[in-house]
Amino acid sequence: MTDLSRSEEIRFRQEIREFVASEVPESIRLKVAQGRDVSRDETIAWQRKLVAQGWGAVHWPKHWGGTDWSLQKRFVFEEEMALAGAPSIPPFNTRMLGPILLEYGTEEQKERFLPGALNMDQWWCQGYSEPSAGSDLAALRTRAVREGDYYRVNGGKIWTSYAHYADWMFCLVRTDPEAKKQKGISFLLLDMCDEGVSVEPIHHFYGAHILNQVLLEDVKVPVSQRIGEENTGWTTAKALLEHERLATSRHAEARRKLGRLLALAKANQDASGALHQRADLKARIAEVAVQVKALEFATRRGLEMLIRDGRIGVFASSLNLKGVAINQAVDEAIMDIAGVDALAADAAYDGLPRDLLNDGGDARYVAESRYYLRGPAIAAGSNEVQRNIIAKHVLDL
């Protein structure tokens, strides 16, 4: 990691912090700090500010609105954005679809879809998991039958984040049911307004709506909206997942939440005095802080591997496992310090209007943030799948 000197990195981080401070409203920074969801309109407005700044897709080439930055500079940018409290942009447009189009798309497809993806004129979602194919993605059954210049698609996707916001979906479909599981899959771009597409909400048990089931009944998708050759979608999907390897550690998120933990410990007290002075909580916070620092170092090691080798391989599974576990450890510590105030938001899901609830102050929404972080233990490959990968490829079991 030699392309940014230490002084250049410090100046760059300061530029990012100043930009976030001037361009992100306090109301949105509060949502981010509390772990709450930012609305569709707020997300689009923020992405367009980033585009105007030239930061809308830092990992794209400059020709298409990117930056041509090195891996290290992109890492510093994304880390500092998270630490500064900027709202995160869902990855589907620029981090997932964009790199796939750039690598596998035709020039016509790039011209048609990249500008709208960058500016969020179209909101994209990802159609991978199915009721019968979650962790075993290659077992998907959604069928696409070629009929001249179209595919007729039948089936469904599940756990589809923000499908209720989405204008388009990139999805995997089975185009050759006779081929080996990974060999008969194609990668299609599907208009969510097409006839035969329906979206059913899946509410979290605490009331939030992020996930959905997408049902596809005789949906006609032009062959021109297939990325790559027919039956090569598995290769495309694997390449897409490689683009997200480092992000699975969530180390900047853990650092930001550690700051919230310290703030809560200093702001609250019990009969013995300020919580941050209690020996047991001091030890608890120190233990969590050490884990967060170790996660940061591990993520930087992954970055160095990516720069040196172009991939991080099985190490991504370790980052995923530890990233989820350490974020959850911080959440648990925050819950313990917040105490009953952390449950203030929960009562809303027992039928009480939010405006009648006792506000838990800075502790409000702590429980929701903790509940939400249970999801990454399953998404992008469950903890059990990650352990199996490590067992097979590292331990040779």
Coordinates of C-alpha atoms in Angstrom, one line a residue:
M1 CA 0.0 0.0 0.0
T2 CA 2.4 2.6 -1.2
D3 CA 0.5 4.9 -3.6
L4 CA -0.7 7.3 -0.9
S5 CA 1.9 8.7 1.4
R6 CA 1.0 9.2 5.0
S7 CA 0.6 12.9 4.7
E8 CA -1.5 12.5 1.5
E9 CA -3.8 10.0 3.3
I10 CA -4.3 12.3 6.2
R11 CA -5.2 15.2 3.9
F12 CA -7.6 12.9 1.9
R13 CA -9.3 11.7 5.1
Q14 CA -9.8 15.3 6.2
E15 CA -11.3 16.2 2.8
I16 CA -13.8 13.3 3.2
R17 CA -14.7 14.3 6.7
E18 CA -15.3 17.9 5.7
F19 CA -17.4 16.9 2.7
V20 CA -19.6 14.6 4.9
A21 CA -20.0 17.4 7.5
S22 CA -21.1 19.9 4.9
E23 CA -23.3 17.7 2.7
V24 CA -25.0 15.2 5.0
P25 CA -27.9 16.7 7.0
E26 CA -27.7 16.3 10.8
S27 CA -31.0 14.3 10.7
I28 CA -29.4 11.7 8.4
R29 CA -26.2 11.5 10.4
L30 CA -28.3 10.8 13.4
K31 CA -30.1 8.0 11.6
V32 CA -26.7 6.5 10.6
A33 CA -25.4 6.8 14.2
Q34 CA -28.5 5.0 15.5
G35 CA -28.3 2.2 13.0
R36 CA -31.6 3.2 11.3
D37 CA -32.5 2.8 7.7
V38 CA -32.1 5.8 5.4
S39 CA -35.1 6.4 3.1
R40 CA -35.1 5.8 -0.7
D41 CA -35.2 9.5 -1.5
E42 CA -32.4 10.3 1.0
T43 CA -30.2 7.6 -0.4
I44 CA -30.7 8.8 -4.0
A45 CA -30.0 12.4 -3.0
W46 CA -26.8 11.4 -1.3
Q47 CA -25.6 9.3 -4.3
R48 CA -26.2 12.3 -6.6
K49 CA -24.1 14.5 -4.3
L50 CA -21.3 11.9 -4.5
V51 CA -21.6 11.9 -8.3
A52 CA -21.4 15.7 -8.5
Q53 CA -18.2 15.5 -6.3
G54 CA -16.8 12.8 -8.7
W55 CA -17.0 10.1 -6.0
G56 CA -20.2 8.3 -7.1
A57 CA -18.4 5.1 -8.2
V58 CA -14.8 5.1 -6.9
H59 CA -14.0 1.6 -8.3
W60 CA -15.2 2.4 -11.8
P61 CA -12.9 3.7 -14.6
K62 CA -13.0 7.5 -15.1
H63 CA -14.5 7.1 -18.6
W64 CA -17.7 5.9 -17.0
G65 CA -17.9 8.3 -14.2
G66 CA -15.4 6.6 -11.8
T67 CA -12.1 7.8 -10.4
D68 CA -9.4 5.3 -11.6
W69 CA -8.2 5.3 -8.0
S70 CA -6.0 2.5 -6.7
L71 CA -7.3 -0.2 -4.4
Q72 CA -5.7 1.5 -1.4
K73 CA -7.2 4.9 -2.1
R74 CA -10.7 3.3 -2.5
F75 CA -10.2 1.4 0.7
V76 CA -9.3 4.7 2.6
F77 CA -12.3 6.4 1.0
E78 CA -14.8 3.8 2.0
E79 CA -13.4 3.4 5.5
E80 CA -13.4 7.2 6.1
M81 CA -16.9 7.6 4.8
A82 CA -18.2 5.0 7.2
L83 CA -16.2 6.5 10.1
A84 CA -17.5 10.0 9.3
G85 CA -21.1 8.8 9.5
A86 CA -22.1 9.1 5.9
P87 CA -25.1 7.0 4.8
S88 CA -24.1 3.8 3.0
I89 CA -25.3 3.4 -0.6
P90 CA -26.8 -0.1 -1.3
P91 CA -24.2 -2.0 -3.3
F92 CA -26.4 -3.2 -6.1
N93 CA -25.9 -0.3 -8.5
T94 CA -22.3 0.6 -8.5
R95 CA -20.5 -2.1 -6.5
M96 CA -22.3 -5.1 -8.1
L97 CA -24.0 -4.4 -11.4
G98 CA -21.4 -1.8 -12.5
P99 CA -18.3 -4.0 -12.4
I100 CA -20.2 -6.9 -14.0
L101 CA -21.3 -4.7 -16.9
L102 CA -17.8 -3.2 -17.2
E103 CA -16.3 -6.7 -17.4
Y104 CA -18.9 -8.8 -19.3
G105 CA -21.4 -6.3 -20.8
T106 CA -21.6 -5.2 -24.4
E107 CA -20.9 -1.6 -25.3
E108 CA -24.7 -1.2 -25.9
Q109 CA -25.5 -2.6 -22.5
K110 CA -22.9 -0.3 -20.8
E111 CA -24.3 2.8 -22.6
R112 CA -27.9 1.8 -21.7
F113 CA -27.4 0.9 -18.0
L114 CA -24.3 2.4 -16.5
P115 CA -25.3 6.1 -16.5
G116 CA -28.6 5.3 -14.8
A117 CA -27.0 3.0 -12.3
L118 CA -24.4 5.6 -11.4
N119 CA -27.0 8.4 -10.8
M120 CA -29.5 6.0 -9.3
D121 CA -32.1 6.9 -12.0
Q122 CA -32.8 3.2 -11.7
W123 CA -32.6 1.4 -8.4
W124 CA -31.3 -2.1 -8.8
C125 CA -31.8 -5.2 -6.6
Q126 CA -30.1 -8.6 -6.7
G127 CA -32.1 -11.8 -7.5
Y128 CA -30.0 -14.7 -6.3
S129 CA -31.5 -16.6 -3.4
E130 CA -34.6 -18.8 -3.9
P131 CA -36.8 -20.7 -1.4
S132 CA -35.0 -23.9 -2.4
A133 CA -31.6 -22.4 -3.1
G134 CA -30.1 -20.2 -0.4
S135 CA -26.6 -21.1 0.6
D136 CA -26.5 -23.6 -2.3
L137 CA -27.0 -21.0 -4.9
A138 CA -26.3 -23.4 -7.8
A139 CA -29.5 -25.3 -6.9
L140 CA -31.7 -22.4 -8.1
R141 CA -34.8 -23.4 -10.1
T142 CA -36.1 -20.2 -11.6
R143 CA -36.5 -21.2 -15.3
A144 CA -35.8 -19.1 -18.4
V145 CA -36.9 -20.7 -21.7
R146 CA -35.7 -19.1 -24.9
E147 CA -38.5 -18.1 -27.3
G148 CA -36.9 -16.2 -30.2
D149 CA -35.6 -12.9 -29.1
Y150 CA -37.0 -13.3 -25.5
Y151 CA -36.7 -15.5 -22.5
R152 CA -39.9 -16.5 -20.7
V153 CA -39.0 -16.5 -17.0
N154 CA -40.9 -18.4 -14.3
G155 CA -40.0 -18.9 -10.6
G156 CA -39.2 -16.6 -7.7
K157 CA -36.5 -15.0 -5.6
I158 CA -36.4 -14.5 -1.8
W159 CA -34.6 -12.4 0.7
T160 CA -34.3 -9.7 -2.0
S161 CA -33.2 -6.6 -0.3
Y162 CA -35.0 -3.4 -1.3
A163 CA -36.9 -5.1 -4.1
H164 CA -39.9 -2.8 -3.1
Y165 CA -37.7 0.2 -4.1
A166 CA -36.2 -1.4 -7.2
D167 CA -36.8 -0.5 -10.8
W168 CA -34.6 -3.3 -12.1
M169 CA -33.2 -6.6 -10.9
F170 CA -30.1 -8.5 -12.0
C171 CA -30.8 -12.2 -11.5
L172 CA -29.6 -15.7 -12.1
V173 CA -31.9 -18.1 -14.0
R174 CA -31.6 -21.7 -15.2
T175 CA -31.5 -21.8 -19.0
D176 CA -30.3 -25.5 -19.3
P177 CA -31.9 -27.8 -16.8
E178 CA -30.0 -30.8 -18.2
A179 CA -26.6 -29.3 -17.6
K180 CA -24.5 -29.7 -14.4
K181 CA -25.9 -27.3 -11.8
Q182 CA -23.3 -24.5 -12.3
K183 CA -23.2 -24.9 -16.1
G184 CA -26.8 -24.2 -16.9
I185 CA -27.2 -20.8 -15.4
S186 CA -27.5 -17.4 -17.1
F187 CA -27.4 -13.8 -15.9
L188 CA -30.3 -11.6 -16.9
L189 CA -31.4 -8.0 -16.3
L190 CA -35.1 -7.8 -15.6
D191 CA -37.4 -4.7 -15.5
M192 CA -39.4 -4.8 -12.3
C193 CA -42.3 -3.1 -14.1
D194 CA -42.7 -6.0 -16.5
E195 CA -45.9 -7.9 -16.6
G196 CA -45.7 -10.9 -14.4
V197 CA -43.4 -9.4 -11.7
S198 CA -44.8 -9.1 -8.2
V199 CA -43.1 -8.2 -4.9
E200 CA -44.3 -9.4 -1.5
P201 CA -42.8 -7.9 1.6
I202 CA -41.0 -9.9 4.3
H203 CA -41.0 -8.0 7.5
H204 CA -38.4 -8.5 10.1
F205 CA -39.8 -9.7 13.4
Y206 CA -39.1 -6.3 14.9
G207 CA -41.2 -4.6 12.1
A208 CA -38.6 -3.3 9.6
H209 CA -39.1 -3.9 5.9
I210 CA -35.9 -4.5 3.9
L211 CA -36.4 -8.0 2.5
N212 CA -38.9 -9.2 0.0
Q213 CA -40.0 -12.2 -2.1
V214 CA -40.1 -11.6 -5.9
L215 CA -42.5 -13.7 -7.9
L216 CA -42.0 -14.2 -11.6
E217 CA -44.8 -15.5 -13.8
D218 CA -44.3 -15.7 -17.6
V219 CA -42.1 -12.6 -17.5
K220 CA -40.7 -11.8 -21.0
V221 CA -37.0 -10.7 -20.9
P222 CA -35.3 -9.7 -24.1
V223 CA -32.2 -11.7 -25.0
S224 CA -30.4 -8.4 -25.3
Q225 CA -30.7 -8.1 -21.5
R226 CA -28.6 -11.2 -20.9
I227 CA -25.0 -10.5 -19.7
G228 CA -22.5 -12.7 -21.3
E229 CA -23.2 -15.9 -23.2
E230 CA -26.0 -18.2 -22.3
N231 CA -25.2 -20.7 -19.5
T232 CA -22.2 -18.7 -18.3
G233 CA -24.0 -16.9 -15.5
W234 CA -22.2 -18.8 -12.8
T235 CA -18.9 -17.3 -13.9
T236 CA -20.4 -13.9 -13.9
A237 CA -21.9 -14.4 -10.4
K238 CA -18.6 -15.6 -8.9
A239 CA -16.9 -12.5 -10.3
L240 CA -19.5 -10.3 -8.7
L241 CA -19.0 -11.9 -5.4
E242 CA -15.2 -11.4 -5.6
H243 CA -15.8 -7.6 -5.9
E244 CA -17.5 -7.7 -2.4
R245 CA -14.9 -9.8 -0.5
L246 CA -13.3 -7.1 1.6
A247 CA -16.6 -5.4 2.5
T248 CA -17.8 -8.4 4.4
S249 CA -15.5 -7.6 7.4
R250 CA -17.6 -4.4 8.2
H251 CA -14.6 -3.2 10.2
A252 CA -15.4 0.5 9.8
E253 CA -18.9 -0.1 11.0
A254 CA -17.5 -1.8 14.0
R255 CA -15.2 1.1 14.7
R256 CA -18.1 3.6 14.4
K257 CA -20.3 1.5 16.8
L258 CA -17.4 1.2 19.2
G259 CA -17.5 5.0 19.4
R260 CA -21.2 4.8 20.3
L261 CA -20.5 2.3 23.0
L262 CA -17.9 4.6 24.6
A263 CA -20.3 7.6 24.4
L264 CA -23.1 5.6 26.0
A265 CA -20.8 4.4 28.8
K266 CA -19.8 8.0 29.6
A267 CA -23.3 9.4 29.4
N268 CA -25.0 6.8 31.7
Q269 CA -24.6 5.9 35.3
D270 CA -26.0 3.6 37.9
A271 CA -26.0 3.6 41.7
S272 CA -22.2 3.2 41.8
G273 CA -21.5 6.2 39.5
A274 CA -20.6 6.6 35.8
L275 CA -20.7 3.3 33.9
H276 CA -17.4 3.9 32.1
Q277 CA -15.7 3.9 35.6
R278 CA -16.9 0.4 36.5
A279 CA -14.1 -2.1 36.4
D280 CA -16.2 -4.8 34.8
L281 CA -17.5 -2.6 32.0
K282 CA -14.0 -1.2 31.5
A283 CA -12.8 -4.7 30.9
R284 CA -15.7 -5.4 28.6
I285 CA -15.1 -2.3 26.5
A286 CA -11.4 -3.0 26.4
E287 CA -12.0 -6.5 25.2
V288 CA -14.4 -5.3 22.4
A289 CA -11.9 -2.6 21.4
V290 CA -9.1 -5.1 21.0
Q291 CA -11.3 -7.2 18.8
V292 CA -12.3 -4.2 16.6
K293 CA -8.6 -3.3 16.2
A294 CA -7.7 -6.9 15.3
L295 CA -10.5 -6.8 12.7
E296 CA -9.1 -3.6 11.2
F297 CA -5.6 -5.1 10.9
A298 CA -7.1 -8.3 9.3
T299 CA -9.0 -6.2 6.8
R300 CA -5.9 -4.3 5.9
R301 CA -4.1 -7.6 5.5
G302 CA -6.9 -8.7 3.1
L303 CA -6.4 -5.4 1.2
E304 CA -2.6 -6.1 0.8
M305 CA -3.5 -9.6 -0.5
L306 CA -5.9 -8.1 -3.0
I307 CA -3.3 -5.6 -4.2
R308 CA -0.5 -8.3 -4.4
D309 CA -2.5 -11.3 -5.8
G310 CA -5.6 -9.8 -7.3
R311 CA -7.8 -11.9 -5.0
I312 CA -8.1 -12.9 -1.3
G313 CA -9.5 -16.3 -1.7
V314 CA -10.4 -18.3 1.4
F315 CA -9.3 -15.5 3.7
A316 CA -12.6 -13.8 2.8
S317 CA -14.4 -16.4 4.8
S318 CA -12.4 -15.6 7.9
L319 CA -13.1 -11.9 7.4
N320 CA -16.8 -12.6 7.0
L321 CA -16.9 -14.8 10.1
K322 CA -15.0 -12.4 12.4
G323 CA -16.6 -9.3 11.0
V324 CA -20.1 -10.6 11.8
A325 CA -19.0 -11.9 15.3
I326 CA -17.2 -8.7 16.3
N327 CA -20.0 -6.4 15.1
Q328 CA -22.4 -8.5 17.1
A329 CA -20.1 -8.3 20.2
V330 CA -20.1 -4.5 20.0
D331 CA -23.9 -4.6 19.6
E332 CA -24.3 -6.8 22.6
A333 CA -22.1 -4.5 24.7
I334 CA -24.1 -1.5 23.6
M335 CA -27.4 -3.4 24.5
D336 CA -26.0 -4.2 28.0
I337 CA -25.0 -0.6 28.7
A338 CA -28.3 0.9 27.3
G339 CA -30.3 -1.5 29.5
V340 CA -34.1 -1.1 29.3
D341 CA -33.8 2.1 27.2
A342 CA -32.6 0.0 24.3
L343 CA -36.1 -1.6 24.2
A344 CA -37.9 1.7 23.7
A345 CA -38.4 1.1 20.0
D346 CA -39.6 -2.5 20.4
A347 CA -42.9 -1.4 21.9
A348 CA -43.9 0.0 18.5
Y349 CA -44.2 -3.5 17.2
D350 CA -46.7 -4.4 19.9
G351 CA -49.2 -2.0 18.4
L352 CA -48.2 1.3 20.1
P353 CA -47.7 4.3 17.9
R354 CA -44.1 5.5 18.0
D355 CA -45.0 9.0 19.0
L356 CA -46.5 7.6 22.2
L357 CA -43.4 5.8 23.2
N358 CA -41.0 6.9 26.0
D359 CA -37.9 8.0 24.1
G360 CA -34.8 6.1 25.1
G361 CA -32.5 9.0 24.2
D362 CA -29.3 8.0 22.5
A363 CA -30.1 4.4 23.4
R364 CA -33.2 4.4 21.2
Y365 CA -33.0 2.0 18.2
V366 CA -30.1 0.1 19.8
A367 CA -32.2 -3.1 19.7
E368 CA -33.1 -2.7 16.1
S369 CA -29.5 -2.3 15.1
R370 CA -28.6 -5.4 17.0
Y371 CA -31.4 -7.4 15.4
Y372 CA -30.4 -6.2 11.9
L373 CA -26.9 -7.5 12.4
R374 CA -28.2 -11.0 12.8
G375 CA -28.8 -11.1 9.0
P376 CA -25.1 -10.9 7.8
A377 CA -24.5 -14.2 9.7
I378 CA -26.6 -15.8 6.8
A379 CA -26.3 -13.4 3.9
A380 CA -23.5 -14.0 1.3
G381 CA -23.1 -17.5 2.7
S382 CA -24.0 -18.5 6.2
N383 CA -21.5 -18.9 9.0
E384 CA -21.7 -22.6 8.6
V385 CA -20.9 -22.4 4.9
Q386 CA -17.9 -20.1 5.7
R387 CA -16.6 -22.6 8.2
N388 CA -17.0 -25.4 5.7
I389 CA -15.0 -23.5 3.1
I390 CA -12.2 -22.9 5.7
A391 CA -12.3 -26.6 6.7
K392 CA -12.0 -27.8 3.1
H393 CA -9.5 -25.3 1.7
V394 CA -7.3 -24.4 4.7
L395 CA -7.6 -27.4 7.1
D396 CA -7.9 -30.0 4.3
L397 CA -10.7 -31.8 6.1

